[in-house]
Short mmCIF file of C-alpha atoms and ligand atoms in Angstrom, two decimals:
data_model
loop_
_atom_site.label_atom_id
_atom_site.label_comp_id
_atom_site.label_asym_id
_atom_site.label_seq_id
_atom_site.Cartn_x
_atom_site.Cartn_y
_atom_site.Cartn_z
CA MET A 71 32.17 279.60 -71.64
CA GLN A 72 33.59 277.59 -74.51
CA TYR A 73 37.23 279.27 -73.43
CA ASP A 74 36.69 278.29 -69.95
CA ILE A 75 36.12 274.73 -70.99
CA ALA A 76 39.14 274.90 -72.98
CA LEU A 77 40.98 276.00 -69.71
CA PHE A 78 39.45 273.37 -67.86
CA SER A 79 40.85 270.45 -70.12
CA GLU A 80 44.21 272.22 -69.72
CA LEU A 81 44.07 272.43 -65.96
CA CYS A 82 43.00 268.95 -65.76
CA ASP A 83 46.16 268.19 -67.78
CA THR A 84 48.28 270.03 -65.38
CA LEU A 85 46.42 267.81 -62.44
CA PHE A 86 47.04 264.46 -64.26
CA GLU A 87 51.08 265.41 -64.82
CA ALA A 88 51.27 266.76 -61.03
CA GLU A 89 49.23 263.23 -60.06
CA ILE A 90 52.34 261.16 -61.50
CA ASN A 91 55.55 263.30 -61.04
CA GLN A 92 54.44 264.28 -57.60
CA PRO A 93 51.82 262.15 -56.19
CA VAL A 94 52.30 263.93 -52.55
CA ALA A 95 51.97 267.21 -53.02
CA LYS A 96 55.16 269.23 -50.98
CA PRO A 97 52.94 270.33 -47.85
CA ILE A 98 52.95 274.18 -47.04
CA PRO A 99 53.21 275.01 -43.53
CA THR A 100 49.84 276.84 -42.24
CA SER A 101 52.20 279.63 -41.16
CA GLU A 102 53.52 279.80 -44.56
CA LEU A 103 50.36 279.43 -46.66
CA TYR A 104 49.32 283.01 -47.55
CA ASN A 105 53.36 283.81 -48.28
CA GLN A 106 53.77 281.23 -50.56
CA LEU A 107 50.45 281.04 -52.66
CA ASP A 108 48.73 284.18 -54.01
CA LEU A 109 45.26 283.67 -52.42
CA SER A 110 44.30 287.08 -51.23
CA LEU A 111 41.46 288.80 -53.20
CA HIS A 112 41.41 292.33 -54.42
CA LYS A 113 39.32 295.09 -55.50
CA GLU A 114 41.01 294.76 -59.43
CA GLY A 115 40.48 291.35 -61.34
CA ILE A 116 43.56 289.49 -62.94
CA ILE A 117 43.67 288.91 -66.27
CA ASP A 118 43.23 285.47 -67.75
CA LYS A 119 46.89 284.55 -68.03
CA GLN A 120 47.44 285.12 -64.64
CA LEU A 121 44.48 283.54 -63.49
CA LYS A 122 45.51 280.57 -65.40
CA ASN A 123 48.63 280.23 -63.80
CA THR A 124 47.57 281.05 -60.16
CA LEU A 125 45.51 277.96 -60.70
CA LYS A 126 47.88 275.88 -62.09
CA THR A 127 49.94 276.51 -58.68
CA VAL A 128 47.24 276.29 -56.12
CA ILE A 129 46.64 272.61 -57.99
CA LYS A 130 50.32 271.62 -57.66
CA SER A 131 49.94 272.18 -54.36
CA THR A 132 46.72 270.74 -53.48
CA PRO A 133 47.00 267.17 -51.64
CA LYS A 134 46.17 264.67 -54.70
CA THR A 135 43.46 262.62 -53.48
CA ALA A 136 43.49 260.27 -56.49
CA SER A 137 46.95 259.38 -56.65
CA LYS A 138 48.45 256.12 -55.93
CA SER A 139 49.90 257.12 -52.86
CA PHE A 140 46.99 258.42 -51.03
CA PHE A 141 46.15 255.79 -48.58
CA ASN A 142 44.99 258.36 -45.74
CA GLN A 143 41.33 258.50 -45.94
CA LEU A 144 38.00 256.58 -46.40
CA PHE A 145 38.07 257.74 -50.21
CA GLY A 146 40.41 257.71 -53.07
CA GLY A 147 41.07 257.59 -56.78
CA ARG A 148 39.23 258.88 -59.43
CA VAL A 149 36.50 256.47 -61.29
CA GLY A 150 36.39 258.38 -64.85
CA LYS A 151 32.42 257.78 -65.37
CA ALA A 152 31.48 258.88 -62.09
CA ALA A 153 33.58 261.92 -62.11
CA LEU A 154 31.66 262.67 -65.84
CA GLY A 155 28.65 262.47 -64.00
CA ASP A 156 29.72 264.82 -61.74
CA LEU A 157 30.89 267.36 -64.16
CA LEU A 158 27.70 267.20 -66.21
CA ALA A 159 25.60 267.74 -62.78
CA VAL A 160 27.76 271.04 -62.60
CA MET A 161 27.11 272.37 -65.74
CA LEU A 162 23.45 271.40 -65.77
CA ASN A 163 22.97 272.82 -62.43
CA ASN A 164 19.63 271.71 -61.71
CA SER A 165 18.24 271.76 -58.34
CA MET A 166 16.38 268.77 -57.03
CA TYR A 167 13.42 270.08 -55.24
CA THR A 168 10.92 270.12 -57.98
CA TYR A 169 10.43 268.30 -61.14
CA LYS A 170 9.56 271.25 -62.68
CA VAL A 171 13.19 272.27 -62.20
CA ALA A 172 14.73 268.84 -62.65
CA GLY A 173 13.09 267.09 -64.91
CA PRO A 174 14.69 263.53 -65.72
CA GLN A 175 17.15 263.99 -63.12
CA VAL A 176 14.42 263.38 -60.53
CA GLY A 177 13.70 260.09 -62.30
CA ILE A 178 17.62 259.39 -62.27
CA GLU A 179 17.51 259.99 -58.41
CA LYS A 180 14.85 257.75 -57.96
CA GLN A 181 15.90 254.74 -60.19
CA VAL A 182 18.91 254.72 -58.00
CA LEU A 183 17.15 254.90 -54.83
CA LYS A 184 15.05 252.35 -55.76
CA ALA A 185 17.67 249.96 -56.74
CA ILE A 186 19.55 250.58 -53.42
CA CYS A 187 16.30 249.61 -51.56
CA LYS A 188 16.32 246.27 -53.71
CA LEU A 189 19.76 245.63 -52.84
CA ALA A 190 19.35 246.62 -49.27
CA GLY A 191 16.61 243.74 -49.32
CA TYR A 192 13.87 246.54 -48.55
CA LYS A 193 10.16 246.16 -49.27
CA ASN A 194 7.98 248.13 -51.86
CA ASP A 195 7.35 250.61 -49.09
CA SER A 196 10.87 252.19 -48.79
CA ASP A 197 11.85 255.13 -50.11
CA GLY A 198 15.09 257.21 -49.78
CA THR A 199 16.98 260.69 -50.33
CA PHE A 200 20.38 261.87 -51.19
CA ALA A 201 21.93 263.75 -48.08
CA PRO A 202 25.01 266.34 -47.92
CA GLY A 203 27.26 263.28 -46.24
CA GLY A 204 27.17 260.47 -44.11
CA SER A 205 26.82 262.76 -40.90
CA MET A 206 23.69 263.87 -42.36
CA SER A 207 22.19 260.49 -43.50
CA ASN A 208 22.69 259.43 -39.97
CA MET A 209 21.05 262.80 -38.52
CA MET A 210 18.07 262.19 -40.87
CA ALA A 211 17.91 258.59 -40.00
CA LEU A 212 17.78 259.89 -36.21
CA ILE A 213 15.24 262.23 -36.89
CA MET A 214 12.44 259.86 -38.39
CA ALA A 215 13.69 257.31 -35.39
CA ARG A 216 12.54 260.12 -33.13
CA ASP A 217 9.26 261.09 -34.79
CA HIS A 218 8.56 257.70 -35.50
CA LYS A 219 8.85 257.09 -31.31
CA ASN A 220 6.19 259.58 -30.86
CA GLU A 221 4.85 262.40 -33.77
CA ALA A 222 4.11 265.15 -31.36
CA ILE A 223 7.67 265.96 -31.18
CA ARG A 224 7.93 267.59 -34.63
CA ALA A 225 5.11 270.22 -33.34
CA GLU A 226 5.86 270.32 -29.65
CA GLY A 227 9.27 269.48 -29.24
CA LEU A 228 11.11 266.89 -26.70
CA SER A 229 9.03 266.03 -23.53
CA LYS A 230 11.08 263.06 -22.35
CA GLN A 231 14.50 261.90 -21.85
CA MET A 232 15.10 259.88 -25.07
CA THR A 233 18.43 257.83 -25.42
CA LEU A 234 19.93 256.21 -28.07
CA TYR A 235 22.50 253.38 -28.54
CA THR A 236 25.45 253.23 -30.73
CA SER A 237 29.34 250.99 -30.18
CA LYS A 238 32.38 253.02 -28.91
CA GLU A 239 34.07 252.38 -32.44
CA SER A 240 31.01 254.09 -34.23
CA HIS A 241 31.40 257.00 -35.95
CA TYR A 242 31.54 260.75 -34.24
CA SER A 243 28.29 262.08 -35.91
CA ILE A 244 26.30 260.10 -33.71
CA SER A 245 26.83 261.99 -30.63
CA LYS A 246 26.90 265.29 -32.53
CA ASN A 247 23.39 264.50 -34.04
CA ALA A 248 22.37 263.47 -30.46
CA ALA A 249 23.44 267.36 -29.52
CA LEU A 250 21.83 268.93 -32.56
CA THR A 251 18.59 267.05 -32.74
CA GLY A 252 17.71 268.03 -28.98
CA ILE A 253 18.36 264.49 -27.79
CA GLY A 254 21.53 265.13 -25.96
CA ARG A 255 24.64 263.93 -26.05
CA ASN A 256 24.46 262.90 -22.62
CA GLN A 257 21.81 260.31 -24.10
CA VAL A 258 23.80 258.68 -25.94
CA ARG A 259 24.90 255.39 -24.84
CA LEU A 260 28.04 253.55 -25.93
CA VAL A 261 27.64 250.03 -26.57
CA ASN A 262 30.92 247.59 -25.70
CA THR A 263 32.48 245.98 -28.73
CA ASN A 264 34.16 242.27 -28.88
CA SER A 265 38.06 242.13 -29.51
CA LYS A 266 37.28 242.89 -33.22
CA GLY A 267 35.71 246.41 -32.92
CA GLU A 268 32.09 244.62 -33.40
CA MET A 269 29.04 245.77 -31.14
CA LEU A 270 28.15 243.42 -28.44
CA ALA A 271 24.34 242.76 -28.62
CA ASP A 272 24.18 241.33 -24.96
CA HIS A 273 25.78 244.51 -23.85
CA LEU A 274 23.41 246.24 -25.95
CA GLU A 275 20.03 244.69 -24.31
CA GLU A 276 21.25 245.29 -20.66
CA LEU A 277 21.95 249.15 -21.49
CA VAL A 278 18.48 249.42 -22.94
CA SER A 279 16.60 247.67 -19.92
CA LYS A 280 18.85 249.45 -17.61
CA ASP A 281 17.68 252.75 -19.13
CA ILE A 282 13.73 251.84 -18.97
CA ASN A 283 14.07 250.90 -15.77
CA GLU A 284 15.16 254.18 -14.57
CA GLY A 285 12.60 256.13 -16.84
CA PHE A 286 14.20 256.91 -20.04
CA GLU A 287 12.77 256.45 -23.41
CA PRO A 288 15.35 254.66 -25.59
CA PHE A 289 14.20 254.90 -29.37
CA PHE A 290 17.30 254.46 -31.53
CA VAL A 291 20.14 251.90 -32.20
CA ASN A 292 22.64 252.37 -34.65
CA ALA A 293 24.94 249.70 -36.24
CA THR A 294 27.67 250.46 -38.27
CA ALA A 295 29.11 248.55 -41.59
CA GLY A 296 32.79 249.39 -41.54
CA THR A 297 33.83 251.13 -38.57
CA THR A 298 35.69 254.09 -39.07
CA VAL A 299 39.15 252.92 -37.83
CA LEU A 300 39.03 249.23 -38.04
CA GLY A 301 36.47 248.34 -40.82
CA ALA A 302 34.23 246.35 -38.38
CA PHE A 303 30.69 245.20 -39.34
CA ASP A 304 28.47 245.32 -36.42
CA ASN A 305 26.14 241.83 -36.36
CA VAL A 306 23.10 243.26 -37.86
CA ASP A 307 21.06 240.05 -37.09
CA ASN A 308 21.80 240.01 -33.74
CA ILE A 309 21.31 243.79 -33.18
CA SER A 310 17.82 243.80 -34.84
CA LYS A 311 16.56 241.09 -32.33
CA VAL A 312 16.90 243.72 -29.43
CA CYS A 313 15.58 246.29 -31.36
CA LYS A 314 12.50 244.22 -32.28
CA LYS A 315 12.10 243.11 -28.88
CA TYR A 316 11.85 246.63 -27.23
CA LYS A 317 10.55 248.49 -30.22
CA LEU A 318 13.83 250.36 -31.17
CA TRP A 319 14.54 252.07 -34.35
CA LEU A 320 17.73 250.08 -36.19
CA HIS A 321 19.26 252.51 -38.21
CA VAL A 322 22.68 250.95 -40.38
CA ASP A 323 25.70 253.54 -40.97
CA GLY A 324 27.00 252.01 -44.15
CA ALA A 325 28.55 255.27 -45.23
CA TYR A 326 32.17 253.45 -44.96
CA CYS A 327 31.66 250.02 -46.33
CA GLY A 328 27.91 249.82 -47.11
CA GLY A 329 28.85 249.27 -50.68
CA VAL A 330 28.91 245.61 -49.75
CA ILE A 331 25.71 245.05 -50.69
CA PHE A 332 27.11 245.14 -54.41
CA SER A 333 29.06 242.17 -53.67
CA SER A 334 27.69 238.44 -53.58
CA LYS A 335 30.97 237.62 -51.55
CA TYR A 336 30.97 239.94 -49.22
CA LYS A 337 27.27 240.97 -48.34
CA HIS A 338 27.34 238.41 -45.86
CA LEU A 339 29.12 241.18 -43.63
CA ILE A 340 25.93 242.96 -43.57
CA LYS A 341 23.33 239.97 -43.32
CA GLY A 342 19.77 240.90 -41.54
CA LEU A 343 20.04 244.42 -43.03
CA GLU A 344 16.39 243.54 -44.36
CA HIS A 345 15.90 243.71 -40.57
CA SER A 346 16.74 247.61 -40.41
CA ASP A 347 14.56 250.54 -40.40
CA SER A 348 17.17 252.53 -42.41
CA PHE A 349 20.53 252.30 -44.26
CA SER A 350 22.99 254.89 -45.15
CA VAL A 351 25.72 254.61 -47.84
CA ASN A 352 28.55 256.78 -49.16
CA ALA A 353 28.60 256.36 -52.84
CA HIS A 354 32.23 258.53 -52.47
CA LYS A 355 33.74 255.85 -50.32
CA MET A 356 33.72 251.98 -51.71
CA LEU A 357 31.82 253.21 -55.12
CA GLY A 358 34.49 255.56 -55.74
CA THR A 359 32.68 258.51 -57.29
CA PRO A 360 33.69 262.33 -56.56
CA LEU A 361 32.45 263.82 -53.17
CA SER A 362 29.93 263.92 -51.68
CA CYS A 363 27.63 260.90 -52.43
CA SER A 364 25.60 259.85 -49.93
CA ILE A 365 22.40 257.85 -50.06
CA ILE A 366 20.02 256.98 -47.30
CA VAL A 367 16.94 254.49 -47.29
CA THR A 368 14.08 253.42 -45.07
CA GLN A 369 11.38 250.75 -44.97
CA HIS A 370 9.13 253.61 -43.53
CA LYS A 371 8.41 255.78 -46.66
CA ALA A 372 5.61 257.68 -45.12
CA GLN A 373 7.96 258.38 -42.38
CA LEU A 374 10.51 260.15 -44.25
CA HIS A 375 7.80 262.18 -45.83
CA HIS A 376 6.31 263.11 -42.33
CA SER A 377 9.71 264.22 -40.75
CA PHE A 378 11.42 266.20 -43.48
CA SER A 379 8.28 267.28 -45.67
CA ASN A 380 6.70 271.25 -45.25
CA GLU A 381 4.12 272.96 -47.41
CA ALA A 382 5.55 276.07 -49.35
CA ASP A 383 3.23 277.76 -51.66
CA TYR A 384 5.67 279.30 -53.67
CA LEU A 385 7.97 276.05 -54.27
CA TYR A 386 5.58 273.22 -55.16
CA GLN A 387 3.52 274.43 -57.98
CA THR A 388 3.20 271.39 -60.19
CA ASP A 389 3.61 267.69 -60.22
CA GLY A 390 2.98 265.47 -57.13
CA ASP A 391 4.92 264.73 -54.21
CA ASP A 392 6.43 261.76 -55.56
CA PHE A 393 8.43 264.09 -57.88
CA ASN A 394 8.92 266.83 -55.87
CA LEU A 395 12.06 265.49 -54.10
CA GLY A 396 12.39 268.46 -51.83
CA LYS A 397 9.28 266.99 -49.56
CA THR A 398 11.64 264.34 -48.70
CA SER A 399 15.08 265.80 -48.09
CA MET A 400 16.86 267.99 -45.54
CA GLN A 401 17.71 271.12 -47.72
CA CYS A 402 15.67 272.93 -50.03
CA GLY A 403 17.71 274.22 -53.07
CA ARG A 404 19.81 270.72 -53.58
CA ARG A 405 22.85 269.70 -55.65
CA ASN A 406 22.41 266.86 -58.03
CA ASP A 407 24.29 264.19 -56.09
CA ALA A 408 22.58 261.32 -58.13
CA LEU A 409 23.96 261.77 -61.67
CA LYS A 410 27.55 260.73 -60.94
CA ILE A 411 26.58 257.30 -59.34
CA TRP A 412 23.87 256.96 -62.10
CA THR A 413 25.94 257.41 -64.71
CA LEU A 414 29.04 255.03 -63.54
CA TRP A 415 26.27 252.53 -62.65
CA LYS A 416 24.67 252.70 -66.32
CA SER A 417 28.07 252.32 -67.39
CA VAL A 418 29.35 249.30 -65.78
CA GLY A 419 26.41 247.82 -64.45
CA THR A 420 25.49 246.32 -61.01
CA ASN A 421 28.27 243.94 -62.00
CA GLY A 422 30.56 246.64 -62.51
CA LEU A 423 30.13 248.20 -59.03
CA GLU A 424 30.79 244.36 -57.65
CA THR A 425 34.02 244.56 -59.32
CA ILE A 426 34.87 247.79 -57.49
CA VAL A 427 33.84 246.85 -54.20
CA ASP A 428 35.45 243.40 -54.47
CA LYS A 429 39.07 245.09 -56.01
CA GLN A 430 39.36 246.93 -52.46
CA PHE A 431 39.24 243.35 -50.49
CA GLU A 432 41.34 241.94 -52.62
CA MET A 433 43.89 244.47 -52.55
CA ALA A 434 43.78 244.32 -48.45
CA ASN A 435 44.20 241.20 -48.44
CA LEU A 436 47.33 241.43 -50.48
CA ALA A 437 48.91 243.99 -48.26
CA ARG A 438 47.72 242.06 -44.79
CA ASP A 439 49.59 239.00 -46.72
CA TYR A 440 52.74 240.96 -46.94
CA ILE A 441 52.21 242.17 -43.36
CA ASN A 442 52.01 238.83 -42.55
CA ASN A 443 54.85 237.41 -44.41
CA HIS A 444 57.31 240.40 -43.07
CA LYS A 445 58.69 240.10 -39.64
CA ASP A 446 59.21 243.94 -39.35
CA TYR A 447 55.49 244.27 -39.12
CA THR A 448 52.45 244.07 -36.69
CA LEU A 449 48.92 243.71 -37.89
CA TYR A 450 46.25 245.01 -35.51
CA SER A 451 43.37 244.51 -37.99
CA PHE A 452 41.57 241.69 -39.16
CA ASN A 453 40.12 239.86 -42.36
CA ASP A 454 37.09 241.01 -44.25
CA SER A 455 38.22 244.60 -44.04
CA ILE A 456 39.86 247.24 -45.90
CA SER A 457 41.43 249.25 -43.43
CA VAL A 458 44.78 247.43 -42.90
CA CYS A 459 45.94 248.52 -39.80
CA PHE A 460 49.75 247.89 -38.72
CA ASN A 461 53.31 249.01 -36.69
CA TYR A 462 56.29 248.76 -38.86
CA LYS A 463 59.96 247.98 -36.71
CA GLY A 464 57.70 249.58 -33.37
CA ILE A 465 58.02 253.00 -34.85
CA PRO A 466 55.44 255.33 -33.21
CA ALA A 467 52.33 255.28 -36.15
CA ASN A 468 52.08 258.98 -35.42
CA GLU A 469 55.46 260.21 -36.03
CA LEU A 470 55.96 257.60 -39.14
CA CYS A 471 52.84 258.98 -40.84
CA THR A 472 53.60 262.74 -40.18
CA ALA A 473 57.69 261.71 -41.46
CA LEU A 474 56.31 260.72 -44.56
CA TYR A 475 53.74 263.20 -45.17
CA GLU A 476 56.28 266.00 -44.74
CA ASN A 477 58.79 264.50 -47.07
CA SER A 478 56.00 263.95 -49.61
CA GLU A 479 56.60 260.08 -49.69
CA LEU A 480 52.98 258.89 -49.06
CA MET A 481 49.85 259.90 -47.54
CA VAL A 482 48.43 257.62 -44.98
CA GLY A 483 46.79 257.90 -41.40
CA PHE A 484 46.88 256.38 -38.30
CA GLY A 485 44.21 255.27 -35.52
CA LYS A 486 43.68 253.88 -32.34
CA PHE A 487 41.92 250.56 -30.88
CA ASN A 488 42.27 249.18 -27.50
CA ASN A 489 45.26 251.52 -26.72
CA GLN A 490 47.20 250.44 -29.54
CA GLU A 491 48.44 252.97 -32.14
CA PHE A 492 48.84 252.14 -35.26
CA VAL A 493 49.39 253.36 -39.33
CA ARG A 494 46.06 252.76 -40.97
CA MET A 495 46.35 252.03 -44.75
CA VAL A 496 42.91 252.17 -46.49
CA THR A 497 42.49 249.96 -49.82
CA ILE A 498 39.86 252.21 -51.06
CA ASN A 499 41.10 253.15 -54.28
CA SER A 500 39.79 250.47 -56.89
CA LEU A 501 42.19 251.61 -59.60
CA LEU A 502 45.17 250.65 -57.74
CA GLU A 503 46.81 247.26 -58.39
CA LYS A 504 49.12 244.87 -56.60
CA GLU A 505 52.34 246.72 -57.77
CA ASP A 506 50.67 249.94 -55.97
CA ILE A 507 50.37 247.95 -52.78
CA LEU A 508 53.97 246.65 -52.86
CA ALA A 509 55.21 250.25 -53.68
CA PHE A 510 53.63 251.28 -50.47
CA PHE A 511 55.55 248.98 -48.52
CA LYS A 512 58.78 249.71 -50.41
CA THR A 513 58.89 253.40 -50.27
CA LEU A 514 57.68 253.26 -46.05
CA GLU A 515 60.70 250.72 -45.64
CA THR A 516 63.09 252.73 -47.83
CA PHE A 517 62.35 255.84 -46.39
CA VAL A 518 62.60 254.53 -42.86
CA SER A 519 65.99 253.03 -43.63
CA ASN A 520 67.30 256.30 -45.17
CA GLU A 521 65.77 258.54 -42.74
CA LEU A 522 67.27 256.06 -39.47
CA LEU A 523 64.07 256.59 -38.17
CA ASN A 524 64.41 253.20 -36.40
C1 LIG L 853 32.56 258.59 -43.29
C2 LIG L 853 31.84 258.47 -42.45
C3 LIG L 853 30.66 258.75 -42.12
C4 LIG L 853 30.40 260.37 -42.36
O1 LIG L 853 30.14 260.54 -43.45
P1 LIG L 853 30.69 261.83 -44.23
O2 LIG L 853 30.08 261.84 -45.39
O3 LIG L 853 32.18 262.33 -43.96
O4 LIG L 853 29.51 263.07 -43.38
C5 LIG L 853 29.97 258.44 -41.00
N1 LIG L 853 29.79 257.26 -40.35
C6 LIG L 853 31.05 256.29 -41.16
C7 LIG L 853 30.84 254.63 -40.53
C8 LIG L 853 31.98 256.78 -42.01
O5 LIG L 853 32.88 256.09 -41.85
#
């Protein structure tokens, strides 16, 4: 093992070097992947020196999500203390289901959950858990809402057609989860948004009352804090009033931008969160931890337990339910995802997490200013968002992003809203500085003029 740790350290150096020297790895066409890299498995093993070289080659051609040229996804960068916590979790290798097996790691998870509940404005009766990702957090919310409406469903299954509501701009996991939980995709109602991509509470109410008249049973509303394309925030306050009136469970999907609860400057974007029934946030997005680190909290502690506990004599042999976290989780054996966010939080404090979140908005503001001050650009996104959407010289976004990627220049994706397609630059890497944002535009402009794309 000592040898492997030394090897790991050497491989990290290879990675760090590659991140600087070739921040966008040369993409390998899928048709050539198995020819270019030695990925096949054989009856006989290879000697350590060969293994080391193979691993180095794989590292070099793997996309560099922590590099300064990665703006492609809703995560990116590498925050040292969070990575440290995750590496430790691998070495400790606990499973979070029981106190007997995870010990103080249970306390670590509970402290994170308690602090998130507090920041969300949730009361004493709140609790939560770590899910395998934001999609699964949304599924846990949906299941709690379903059981909350009708406790018999856990034993008997669905007996009525239950309907749920989410905006047109929300994450696809809402529909997928409806299919997975027996609710059915056709029972998902897509609520219209305003011109900024925020859910319209009036239209929500219209859809709910129509469904009630037609004999459906509305039970769940999903509001989004940071929509996937534009990074828009649904108005939780207004939506919560409709939910209260019709007794609907309100979930706030903050996978992308729920991290604003840490920022005194930006938490107003999620105003009214304390009126929601559940809330999820991916620490691997705005808070900068490694994948995956998804947290779901609810104001209905008992419901979390009812929906996810199951007796198992062979597992729960010591300690109370409060410390045997398997009683409130989706999985049985569960990876320790809490240690990475806890290590970071402990190290930089709540104030440090606020700085991490604010920095992303600062960089987005800078990018928007640049776009507004340069006439070859058209801006499509809005203030108070870390998704900066634009087009350059009218070049189709899809063509531009693909060419930048294939030529190892930049990793950035494209999106669509109101039939307009645009480049979506995400300033989620809190380690980036002003010069990195300016370098992004400079690279893009030089590339376009050299390639004569325009
Ligand atoms: C990323 C995201 C999800 C899904 O989270 P995963 O961890 O990728 O499963 C859900 N909702 C929103 C708004 C997201 O941005």
